[in-house]
Coordinates of C-alpha atoms and ligand atoms in Angstrom, one line a residue:
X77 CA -0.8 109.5 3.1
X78 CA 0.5 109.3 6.4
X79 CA 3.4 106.4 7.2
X80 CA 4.6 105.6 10.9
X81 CA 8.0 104.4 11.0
X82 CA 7.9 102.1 14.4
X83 CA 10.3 101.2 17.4
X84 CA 13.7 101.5 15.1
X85 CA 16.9 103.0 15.8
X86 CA 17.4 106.2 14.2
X87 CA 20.8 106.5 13.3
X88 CA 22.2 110.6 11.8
X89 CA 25.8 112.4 11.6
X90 CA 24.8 113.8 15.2
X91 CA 23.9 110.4 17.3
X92 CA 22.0 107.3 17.5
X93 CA 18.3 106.9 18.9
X94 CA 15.3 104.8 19.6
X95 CA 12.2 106.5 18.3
X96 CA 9.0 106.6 16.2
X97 CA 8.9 108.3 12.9
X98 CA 5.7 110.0 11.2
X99 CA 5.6 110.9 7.6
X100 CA 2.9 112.9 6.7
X101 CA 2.6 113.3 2.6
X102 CA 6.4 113.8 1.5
X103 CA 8.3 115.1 4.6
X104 CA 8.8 114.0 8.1
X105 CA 6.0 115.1 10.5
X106 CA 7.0 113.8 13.7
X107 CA 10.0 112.1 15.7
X108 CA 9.3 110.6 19.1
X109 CA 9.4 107.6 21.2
X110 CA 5.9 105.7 21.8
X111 CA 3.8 107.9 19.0
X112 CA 1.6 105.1 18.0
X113 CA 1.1 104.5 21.7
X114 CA 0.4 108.0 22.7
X115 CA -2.6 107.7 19.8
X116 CA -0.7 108.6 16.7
X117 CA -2.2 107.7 13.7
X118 CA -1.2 106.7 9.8
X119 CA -2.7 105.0 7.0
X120 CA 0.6 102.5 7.1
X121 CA 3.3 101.4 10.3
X122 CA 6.6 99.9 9.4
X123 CA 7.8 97.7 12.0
X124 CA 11.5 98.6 12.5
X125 CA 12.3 96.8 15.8
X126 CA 15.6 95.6 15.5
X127 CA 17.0 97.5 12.7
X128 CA 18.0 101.2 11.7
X129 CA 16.4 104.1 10.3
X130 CA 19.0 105.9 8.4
X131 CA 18.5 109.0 5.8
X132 CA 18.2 108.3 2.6
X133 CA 21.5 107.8 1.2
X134 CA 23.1 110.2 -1.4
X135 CA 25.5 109.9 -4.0
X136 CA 26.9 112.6 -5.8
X137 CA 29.2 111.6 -8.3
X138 CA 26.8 109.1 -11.0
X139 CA 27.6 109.8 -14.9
X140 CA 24.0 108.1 -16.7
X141 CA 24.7 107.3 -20.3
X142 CA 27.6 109.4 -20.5
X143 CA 29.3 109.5 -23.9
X144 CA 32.8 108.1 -23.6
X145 CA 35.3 106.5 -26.0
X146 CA 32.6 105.9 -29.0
X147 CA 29.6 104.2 -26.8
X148 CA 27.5 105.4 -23.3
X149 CA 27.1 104.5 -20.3
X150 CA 25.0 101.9 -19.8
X151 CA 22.3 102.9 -17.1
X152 CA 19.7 105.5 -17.7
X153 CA 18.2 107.4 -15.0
X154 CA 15.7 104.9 -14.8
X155 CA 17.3 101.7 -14.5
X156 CA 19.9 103.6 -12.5
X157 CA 17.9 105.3 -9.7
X158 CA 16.1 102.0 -9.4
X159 CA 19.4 100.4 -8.7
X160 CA 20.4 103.1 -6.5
X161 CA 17.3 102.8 -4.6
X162 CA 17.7 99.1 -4.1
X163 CA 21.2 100.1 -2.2
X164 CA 19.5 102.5 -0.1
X165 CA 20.5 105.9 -2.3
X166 CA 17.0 107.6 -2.6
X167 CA 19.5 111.0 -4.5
X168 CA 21.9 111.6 -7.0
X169 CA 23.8 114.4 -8.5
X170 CA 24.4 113.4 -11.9
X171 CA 27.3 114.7 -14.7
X172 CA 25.5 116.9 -17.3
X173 CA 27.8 117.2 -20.3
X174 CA 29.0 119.8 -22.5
X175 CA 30.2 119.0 -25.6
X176 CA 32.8 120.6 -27.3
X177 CA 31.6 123.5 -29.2
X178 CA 28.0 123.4 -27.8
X179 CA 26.8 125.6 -25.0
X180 CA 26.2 124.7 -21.3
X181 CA 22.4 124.8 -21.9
X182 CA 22.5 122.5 -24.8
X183 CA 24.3 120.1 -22.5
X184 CA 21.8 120.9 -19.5
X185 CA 18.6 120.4 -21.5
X186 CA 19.8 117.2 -23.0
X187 CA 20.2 116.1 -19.6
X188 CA 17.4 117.3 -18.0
X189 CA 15.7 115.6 -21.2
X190 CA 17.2 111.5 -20.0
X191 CA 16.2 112.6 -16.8
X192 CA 12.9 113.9 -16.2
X193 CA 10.2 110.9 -16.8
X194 CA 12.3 108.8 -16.1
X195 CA 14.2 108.7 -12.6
X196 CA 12.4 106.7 -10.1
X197 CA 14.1 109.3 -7.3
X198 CA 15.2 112.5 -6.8
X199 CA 18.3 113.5 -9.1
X200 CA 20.4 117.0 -9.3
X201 CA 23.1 117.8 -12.0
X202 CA 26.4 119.6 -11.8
X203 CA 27.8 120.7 -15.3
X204 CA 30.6 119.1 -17.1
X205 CA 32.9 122.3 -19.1
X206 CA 34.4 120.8 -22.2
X207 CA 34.8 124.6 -23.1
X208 CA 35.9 127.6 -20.8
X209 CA 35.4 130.9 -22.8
X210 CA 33.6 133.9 -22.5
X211 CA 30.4 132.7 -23.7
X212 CA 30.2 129.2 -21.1
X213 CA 31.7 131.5 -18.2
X214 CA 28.7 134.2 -18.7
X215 CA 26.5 131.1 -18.6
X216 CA 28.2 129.8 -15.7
X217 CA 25.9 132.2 -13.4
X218 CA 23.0 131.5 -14.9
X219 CA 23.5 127.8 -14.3
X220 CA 24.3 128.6 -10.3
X221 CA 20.7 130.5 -10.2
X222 CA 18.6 127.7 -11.3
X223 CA 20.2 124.8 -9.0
X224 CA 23.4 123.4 -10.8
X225 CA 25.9 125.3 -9.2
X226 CA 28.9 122.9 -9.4
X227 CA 31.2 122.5 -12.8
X228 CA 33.4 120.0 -13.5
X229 CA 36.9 120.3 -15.4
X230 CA 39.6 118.2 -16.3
X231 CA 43.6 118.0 -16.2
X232 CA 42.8 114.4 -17.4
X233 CA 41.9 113.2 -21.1
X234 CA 43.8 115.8 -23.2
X235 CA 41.7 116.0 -26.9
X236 CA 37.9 115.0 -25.0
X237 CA 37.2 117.0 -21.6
X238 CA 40.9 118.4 -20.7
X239 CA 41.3 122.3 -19.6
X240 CA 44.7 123.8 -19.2
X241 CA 45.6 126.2 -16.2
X242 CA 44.4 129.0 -17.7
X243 CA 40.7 127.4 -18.5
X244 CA 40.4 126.4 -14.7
X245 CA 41.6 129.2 -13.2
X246 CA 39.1 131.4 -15.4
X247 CA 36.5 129.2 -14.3
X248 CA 37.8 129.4 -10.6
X249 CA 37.9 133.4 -10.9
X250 CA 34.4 133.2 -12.2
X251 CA 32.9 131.0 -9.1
X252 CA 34.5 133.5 -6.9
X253 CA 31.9 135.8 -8.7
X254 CA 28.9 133.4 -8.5
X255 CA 29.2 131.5 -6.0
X256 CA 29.7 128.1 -7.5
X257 CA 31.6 125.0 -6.7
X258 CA 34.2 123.8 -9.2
X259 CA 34.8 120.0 -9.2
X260 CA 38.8 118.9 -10.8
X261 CA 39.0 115.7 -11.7
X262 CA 42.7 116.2 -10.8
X263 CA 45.2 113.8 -13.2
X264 CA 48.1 114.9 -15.5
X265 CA 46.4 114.0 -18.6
X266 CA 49.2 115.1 -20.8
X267 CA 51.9 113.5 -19.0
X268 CA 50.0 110.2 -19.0
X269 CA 49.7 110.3 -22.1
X270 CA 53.0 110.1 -22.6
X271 CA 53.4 106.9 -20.3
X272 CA 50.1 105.1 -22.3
X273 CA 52.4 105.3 -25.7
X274 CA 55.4 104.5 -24.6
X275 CA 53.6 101.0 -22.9
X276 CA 51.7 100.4 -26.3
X277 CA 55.0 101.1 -28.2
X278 CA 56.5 98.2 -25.7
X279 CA 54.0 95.9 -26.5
X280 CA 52.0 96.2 -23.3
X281 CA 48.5 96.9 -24.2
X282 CA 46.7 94.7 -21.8
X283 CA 43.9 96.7 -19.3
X284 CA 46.4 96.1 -16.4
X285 CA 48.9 99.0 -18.3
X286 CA 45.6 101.5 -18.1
X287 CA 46.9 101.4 -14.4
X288 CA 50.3 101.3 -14.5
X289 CA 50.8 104.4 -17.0
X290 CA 48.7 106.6 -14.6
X291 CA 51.3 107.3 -12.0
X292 CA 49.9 108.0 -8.6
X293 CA 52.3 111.1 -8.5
X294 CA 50.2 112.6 -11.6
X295 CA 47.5 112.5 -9.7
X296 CA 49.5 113.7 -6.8
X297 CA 50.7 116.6 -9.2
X298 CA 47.5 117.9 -10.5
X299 CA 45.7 117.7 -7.3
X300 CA 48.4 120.1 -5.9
X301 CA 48.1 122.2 -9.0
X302 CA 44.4 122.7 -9.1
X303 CA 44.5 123.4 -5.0
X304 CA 47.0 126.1 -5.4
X305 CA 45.3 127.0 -8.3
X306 CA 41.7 127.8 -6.3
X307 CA 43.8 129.5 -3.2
X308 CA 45.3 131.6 -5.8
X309 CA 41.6 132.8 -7.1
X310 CA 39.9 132.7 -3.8
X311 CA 37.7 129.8 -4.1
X312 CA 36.8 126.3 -2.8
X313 CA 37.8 123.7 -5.0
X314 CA 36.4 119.7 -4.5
X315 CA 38.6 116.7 -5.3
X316 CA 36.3 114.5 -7.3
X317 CA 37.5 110.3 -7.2
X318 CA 40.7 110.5 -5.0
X319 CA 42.4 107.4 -5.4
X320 CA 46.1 107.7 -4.2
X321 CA 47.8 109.2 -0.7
X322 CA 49.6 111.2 -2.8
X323 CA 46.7 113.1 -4.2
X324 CA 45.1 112.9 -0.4
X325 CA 48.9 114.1 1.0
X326 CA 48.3 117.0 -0.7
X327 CA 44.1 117.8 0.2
X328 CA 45.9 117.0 4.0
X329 CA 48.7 119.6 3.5
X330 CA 46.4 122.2 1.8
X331 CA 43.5 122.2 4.9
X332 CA 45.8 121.9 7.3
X333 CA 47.1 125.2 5.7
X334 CA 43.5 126.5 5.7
X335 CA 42.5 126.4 2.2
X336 CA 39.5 125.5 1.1
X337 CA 39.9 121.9 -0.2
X338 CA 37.3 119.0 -0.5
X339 CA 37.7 115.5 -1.6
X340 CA 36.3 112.0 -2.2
X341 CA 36.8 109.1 -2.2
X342 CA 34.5 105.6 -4.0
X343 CA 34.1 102.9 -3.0
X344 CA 36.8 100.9 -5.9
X345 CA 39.3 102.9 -4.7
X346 CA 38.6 101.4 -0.8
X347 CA 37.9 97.9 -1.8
X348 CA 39.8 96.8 -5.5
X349 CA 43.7 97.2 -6.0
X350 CA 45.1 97.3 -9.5
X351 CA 45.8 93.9 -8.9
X352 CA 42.7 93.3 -9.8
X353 CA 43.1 94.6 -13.2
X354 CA 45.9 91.4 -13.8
X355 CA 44.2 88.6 -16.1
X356 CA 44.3 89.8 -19.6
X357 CA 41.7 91.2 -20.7
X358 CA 39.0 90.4 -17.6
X359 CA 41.2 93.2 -16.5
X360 CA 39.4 96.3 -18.4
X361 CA 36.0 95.6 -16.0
X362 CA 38.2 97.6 -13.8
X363 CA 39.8 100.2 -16.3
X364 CA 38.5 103.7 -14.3
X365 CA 40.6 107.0 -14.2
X366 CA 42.2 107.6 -11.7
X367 CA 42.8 104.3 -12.1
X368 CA 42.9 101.3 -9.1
X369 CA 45.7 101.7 -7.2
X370 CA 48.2 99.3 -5.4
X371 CA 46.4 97.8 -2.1
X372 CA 48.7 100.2 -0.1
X373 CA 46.7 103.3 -0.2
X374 CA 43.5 101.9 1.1
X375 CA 44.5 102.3 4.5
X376 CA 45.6 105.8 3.9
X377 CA 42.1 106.1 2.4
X378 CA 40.3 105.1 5.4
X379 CA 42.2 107.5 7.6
X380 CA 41.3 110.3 5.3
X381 CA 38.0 109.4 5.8
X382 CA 38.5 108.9 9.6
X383 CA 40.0 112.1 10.0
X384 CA 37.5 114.3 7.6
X385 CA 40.5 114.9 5.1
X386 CA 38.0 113.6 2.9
X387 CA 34.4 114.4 3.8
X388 CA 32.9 112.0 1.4
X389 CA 32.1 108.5 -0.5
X390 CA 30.6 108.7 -3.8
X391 CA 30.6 105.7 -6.7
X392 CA 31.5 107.7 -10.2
X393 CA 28.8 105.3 -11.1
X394 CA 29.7 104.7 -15.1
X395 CA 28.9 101.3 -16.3
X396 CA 30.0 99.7 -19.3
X397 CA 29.1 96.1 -20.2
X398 CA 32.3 93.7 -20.7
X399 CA 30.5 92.0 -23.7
X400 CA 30.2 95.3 -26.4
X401 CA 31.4 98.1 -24.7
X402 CA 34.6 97.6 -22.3
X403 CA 35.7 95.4 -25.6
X404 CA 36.4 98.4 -28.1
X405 CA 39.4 98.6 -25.8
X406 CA 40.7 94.8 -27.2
X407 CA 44.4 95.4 -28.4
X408 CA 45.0 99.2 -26.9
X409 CA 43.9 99.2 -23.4
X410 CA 43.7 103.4 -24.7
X411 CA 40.3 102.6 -26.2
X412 CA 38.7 100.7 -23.5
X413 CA 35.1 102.8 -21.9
X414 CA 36.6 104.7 -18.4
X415 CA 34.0 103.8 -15.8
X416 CA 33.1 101.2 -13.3
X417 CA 29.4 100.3 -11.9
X418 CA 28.7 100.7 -8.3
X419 CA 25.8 103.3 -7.7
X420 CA 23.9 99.9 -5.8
X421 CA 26.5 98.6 -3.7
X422 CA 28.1 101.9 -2.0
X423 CA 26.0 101.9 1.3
X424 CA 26.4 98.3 2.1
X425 CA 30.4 98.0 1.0
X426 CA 30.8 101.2 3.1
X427 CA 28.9 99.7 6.3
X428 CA 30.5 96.4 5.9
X429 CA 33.8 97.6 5.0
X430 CA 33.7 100.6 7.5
X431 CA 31.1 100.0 10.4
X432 CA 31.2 95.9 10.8
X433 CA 34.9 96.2 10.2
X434 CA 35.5 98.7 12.9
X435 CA 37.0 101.6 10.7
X436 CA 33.8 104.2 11.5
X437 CA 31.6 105.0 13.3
X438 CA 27.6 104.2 12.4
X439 CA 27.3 108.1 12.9
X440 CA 30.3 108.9 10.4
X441 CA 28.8 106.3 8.0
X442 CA 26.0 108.2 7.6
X443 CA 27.6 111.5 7.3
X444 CA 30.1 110.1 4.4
X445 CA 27.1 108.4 2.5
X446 CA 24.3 111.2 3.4
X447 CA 24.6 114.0 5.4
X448 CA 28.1 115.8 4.0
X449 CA 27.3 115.2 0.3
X450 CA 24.0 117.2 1.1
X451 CA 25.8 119.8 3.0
X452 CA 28.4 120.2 0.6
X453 CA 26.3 120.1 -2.4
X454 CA 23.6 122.0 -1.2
X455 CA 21.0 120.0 -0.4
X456 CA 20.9 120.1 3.5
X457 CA 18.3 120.2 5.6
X458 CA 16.0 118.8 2.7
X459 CA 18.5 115.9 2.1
X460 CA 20.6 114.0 4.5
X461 CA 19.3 113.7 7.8
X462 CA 16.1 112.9 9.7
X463 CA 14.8 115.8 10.9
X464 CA 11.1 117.2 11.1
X465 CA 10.6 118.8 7.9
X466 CA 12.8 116.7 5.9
X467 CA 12.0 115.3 2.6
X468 CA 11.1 111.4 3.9
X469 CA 13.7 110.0 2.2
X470 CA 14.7 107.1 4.5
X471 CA 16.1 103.5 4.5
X472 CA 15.1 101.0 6.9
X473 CA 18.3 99.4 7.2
X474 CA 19.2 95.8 8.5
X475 CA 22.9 96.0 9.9
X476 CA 22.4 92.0 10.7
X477 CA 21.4 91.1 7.3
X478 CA 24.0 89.2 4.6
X479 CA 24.1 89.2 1.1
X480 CA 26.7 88.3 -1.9
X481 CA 26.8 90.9 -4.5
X482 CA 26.8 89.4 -8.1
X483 CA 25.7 90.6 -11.4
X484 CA 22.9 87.8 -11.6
X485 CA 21.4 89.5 -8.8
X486 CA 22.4 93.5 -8.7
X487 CA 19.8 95.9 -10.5
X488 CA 22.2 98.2 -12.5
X489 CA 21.8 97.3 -16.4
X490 CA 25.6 95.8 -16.9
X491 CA 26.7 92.7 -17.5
X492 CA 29.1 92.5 -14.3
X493 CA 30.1 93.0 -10.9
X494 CA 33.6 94.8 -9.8
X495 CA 32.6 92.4 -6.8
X496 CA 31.2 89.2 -7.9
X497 CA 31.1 86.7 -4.9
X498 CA 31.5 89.3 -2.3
X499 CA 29.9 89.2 0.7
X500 CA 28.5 91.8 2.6
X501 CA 26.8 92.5 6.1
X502 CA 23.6 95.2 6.1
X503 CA 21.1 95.4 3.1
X504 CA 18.7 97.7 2.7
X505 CA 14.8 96.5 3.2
X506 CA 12.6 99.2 3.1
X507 CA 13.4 102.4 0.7
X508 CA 11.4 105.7 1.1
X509 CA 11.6 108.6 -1.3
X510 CA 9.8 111.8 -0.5
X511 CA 7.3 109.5 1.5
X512 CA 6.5 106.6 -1.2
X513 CA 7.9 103.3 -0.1
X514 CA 10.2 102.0 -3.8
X515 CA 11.9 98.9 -2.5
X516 CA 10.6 96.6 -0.3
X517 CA 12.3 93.4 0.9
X518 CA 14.0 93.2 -2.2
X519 CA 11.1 94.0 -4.8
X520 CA 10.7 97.6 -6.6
X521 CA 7.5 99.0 -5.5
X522 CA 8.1 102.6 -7.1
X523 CA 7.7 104.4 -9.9
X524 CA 8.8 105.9 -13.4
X525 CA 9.3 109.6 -13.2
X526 CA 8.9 110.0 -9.4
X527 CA 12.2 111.5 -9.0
X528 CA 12.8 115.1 -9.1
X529 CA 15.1 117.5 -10.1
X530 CA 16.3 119.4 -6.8
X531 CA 17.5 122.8 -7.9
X532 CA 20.5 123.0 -5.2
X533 CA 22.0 125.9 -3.3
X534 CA 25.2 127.7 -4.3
X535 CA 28.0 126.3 -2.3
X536 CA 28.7 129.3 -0.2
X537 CA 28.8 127.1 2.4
X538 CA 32.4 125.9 1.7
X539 CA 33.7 129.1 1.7
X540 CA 35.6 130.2 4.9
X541 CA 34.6 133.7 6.0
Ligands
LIG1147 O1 36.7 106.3 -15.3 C1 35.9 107.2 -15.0 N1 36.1 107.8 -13.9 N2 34.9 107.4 -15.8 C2 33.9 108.4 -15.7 C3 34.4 109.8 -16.1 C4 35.1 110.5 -15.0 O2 36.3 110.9 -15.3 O3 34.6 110.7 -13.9
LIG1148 ZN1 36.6 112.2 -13.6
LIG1149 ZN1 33.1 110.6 -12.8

């Protein structure tokens, strides 16, 4: 199958130009202006005049029925690479999880299991340790030869996924060995704690206190901690979900010092304030740790993103209906489901928010929702960019086009928006993964177990020489 992409404006990380696309099977054959004029031929042309042709769109940080706080995440890879695909993300890197007392593999193969069959586009993992001993760190390399070469671990949520110093920097020291990529999801777990009973104890067990125990300057703590911890063992260390300037003070201070330090950002932490999470108990649709912060560090957000102190948008995708899941938390905001929806809206709250609104650039647009997540994570040239011999992964973009998000209309499977009644410029009209159009003009055209799993590269490409 051959597919002409016509007359659009191909927008990358590097620049912005007018030309003709040609997919031939899964990968891009051809860029050029006037192909279809110079006698090019293909079984199918998409008109593009007027709109963009970005790459298909990449977000990885998505957690697909993860277990958390007695119930799962909604979405399964189906439901939730459809969604994706609908807001122009044709990849994900998804959280594999290992369980306490289980090995890495059980926790890969169970994943692998939701996955494959069922993900209507292309899907990696990285690996969740519950565990650091001798037996997950051995399979640590193992895990980095077959394509999962990130691990995530946790100074937040003491008793479930929560590693002390000692854990990470064991698994740090091992990466230095392998050549993997660990991921902190960089809280003071224990110290919260703390906080969270001392509210209950005063009564205050509304959602809203979910944000007010988590202290920015925990975060700001523990992302130090875990930077100097990585400097200390030699290795790269990535910053998933930074929500406050006083975890992004400290990603500034460390790469302005050299070290190796990445960091992200999503989208809740750009656009909702824990103002939102005011209202009773309407407020646990936004309980997520790190937690919303006051509207006061967006700005400091978007800098970071201006000035590449953080290289990257992802969603933490995690959704939890209101109605039967976010209500076990009724009484003890403790107990209500971490996680917030968003895998289909990044791309279009990140243009509107960032491109119509003057922040970024269309070029660093794509770079914070394509091209740096698959150059970080491995997935670069394949993923990313439109270049010949790319996987044609590519969304024909209309940067004119308005729509309102709301949950009657959105495609992930919960039963609410984080931004119901917003409206946003740019939509995504035509959605190509690995050649096959899945989404056009608003209908799903793909299918069931399309998506593969990309075994990704080591991340020796964050490592300074
Ligand atoms: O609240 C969140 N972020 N839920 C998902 C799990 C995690 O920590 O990323
Ligand atoms: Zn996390
Ligand atoms: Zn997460």
């Amino acid at each position: 199958m051959r597919t002409l992409i016509s007359n659009g404006t191909i927008v990358t990380a590097e620049g912005s130009s007018t030309a003709d696309v040609l997919i031939d099977g899964e990968r891009i054959a051809q860029i050029g202006s006037g192909l279809a004029a110079a006698g090019v031929t293909a079984d199918e042309t998409i008109d593009a005049t007027g709109r963009w042709l970005i790459p298909g769109a990449i977000d990885v940080h998505t957690h697909m029925e993860l277990p958390f706080g007695g119930t799962f995440a909604k979405d399964t890879f189906e439901s939730g690479t459809r969604a994706a695909a609908f807001g122009g993300t044709t990849t994900i890197v998804d959280f594999a999880v290992q369980s306490r007392g289980k090995s890495l593999r059980e926790g890969l193969d169970a994943w692998h299991a939701k996955a494959e069959g069922n993900a209507v586009a292309d899907y990696g993992f990285h690996m969740i340790m519950s565990d650091v001993n001798d037996d997950t760190l051995a399979e640590m390399d193992g895990l980095v030869a077959e394509g999962v070469p990130d691990f995530k671990l946790f100074t937040a949520y003491p008793g479930v996924f929560y590693s002390d110093d000692g854990a990470i920097f064991r698994a740090m020291q091992r990466t230095a060995k392998n050549g993997g990529l660990i991921m902190m999801h960089a809280e003071n777990g224990m110290a919260i704690d703390v906080v969270a009973a001392d509210e209950v104890a005063a009564g205050h067990t509304d959602p809203y206190y979910h944000g007010v125990a988590r202290y920015p300057i925990f975060e700001g703590e523990a992302t130090n901690r875990v930077i100097r911890l990585a400097e200390a063992a030699g290795v790269p260390v990535y910053i998933v979900h930074l929500s406050a300037r006083d975890a992004l003070n400290a990603v500034r201070d460390a790469r302005d010092h050299g070290s190796m330090a990445f960091a992200e950002t999503c989208p809740q932490y750009l656009f909702l304030s824990i103002e939102d999470m005011k209202g009773g108990f309407n407020g646990a649709k936004f309980v997520c740790s790190p937690p919303l912060r006051p509207a006061d560090h967006q700005a400091e957000l978007w800098q970071g993103l201006v000035k590449d102190d953080l290289q990257l948008v992802s969603t933490d995708h995690c959704p939890f209906d209101f109605e039967g899941q976010k209500d076990l938390g009724k009484g003890d905001f403790r107990k209500v489901p971490n996680g917030l929806p968003g895998v289909e809206d990044r791309v279009d709250l990140l243009y509107d928010g960032g491109v119509v609104a003057g922040r970024i650039t269309r070029e660093r647009w794509v770079e914070i929702i394509a091209t740096a997540p698959a150059k970080l994570f491995g997935m670069f040239p394949r993923k990313g960019t439109i270049a010949v011999g790319s996987d044609a992964d590519l969304v024909v973009y209309d940067p004119t086009a308005t729509r309102t998000i709301s949950a009657k209309t959105h495609h992930m499977d919960v039963d609410y928006s984080c931004y119901e009644g917003r409206q946003v410029r740019g939509r995504s009209d035509v959605v190509l993964s690995r050649g096959s159009v899945i989404v056009r003009d608003g209908e799903f055209t793909g299918k069931k177990g399309h998506g593969q799993f990309l075994k990704r590269a080591a991340a020796d490409h964050a490592r300074i020489s």
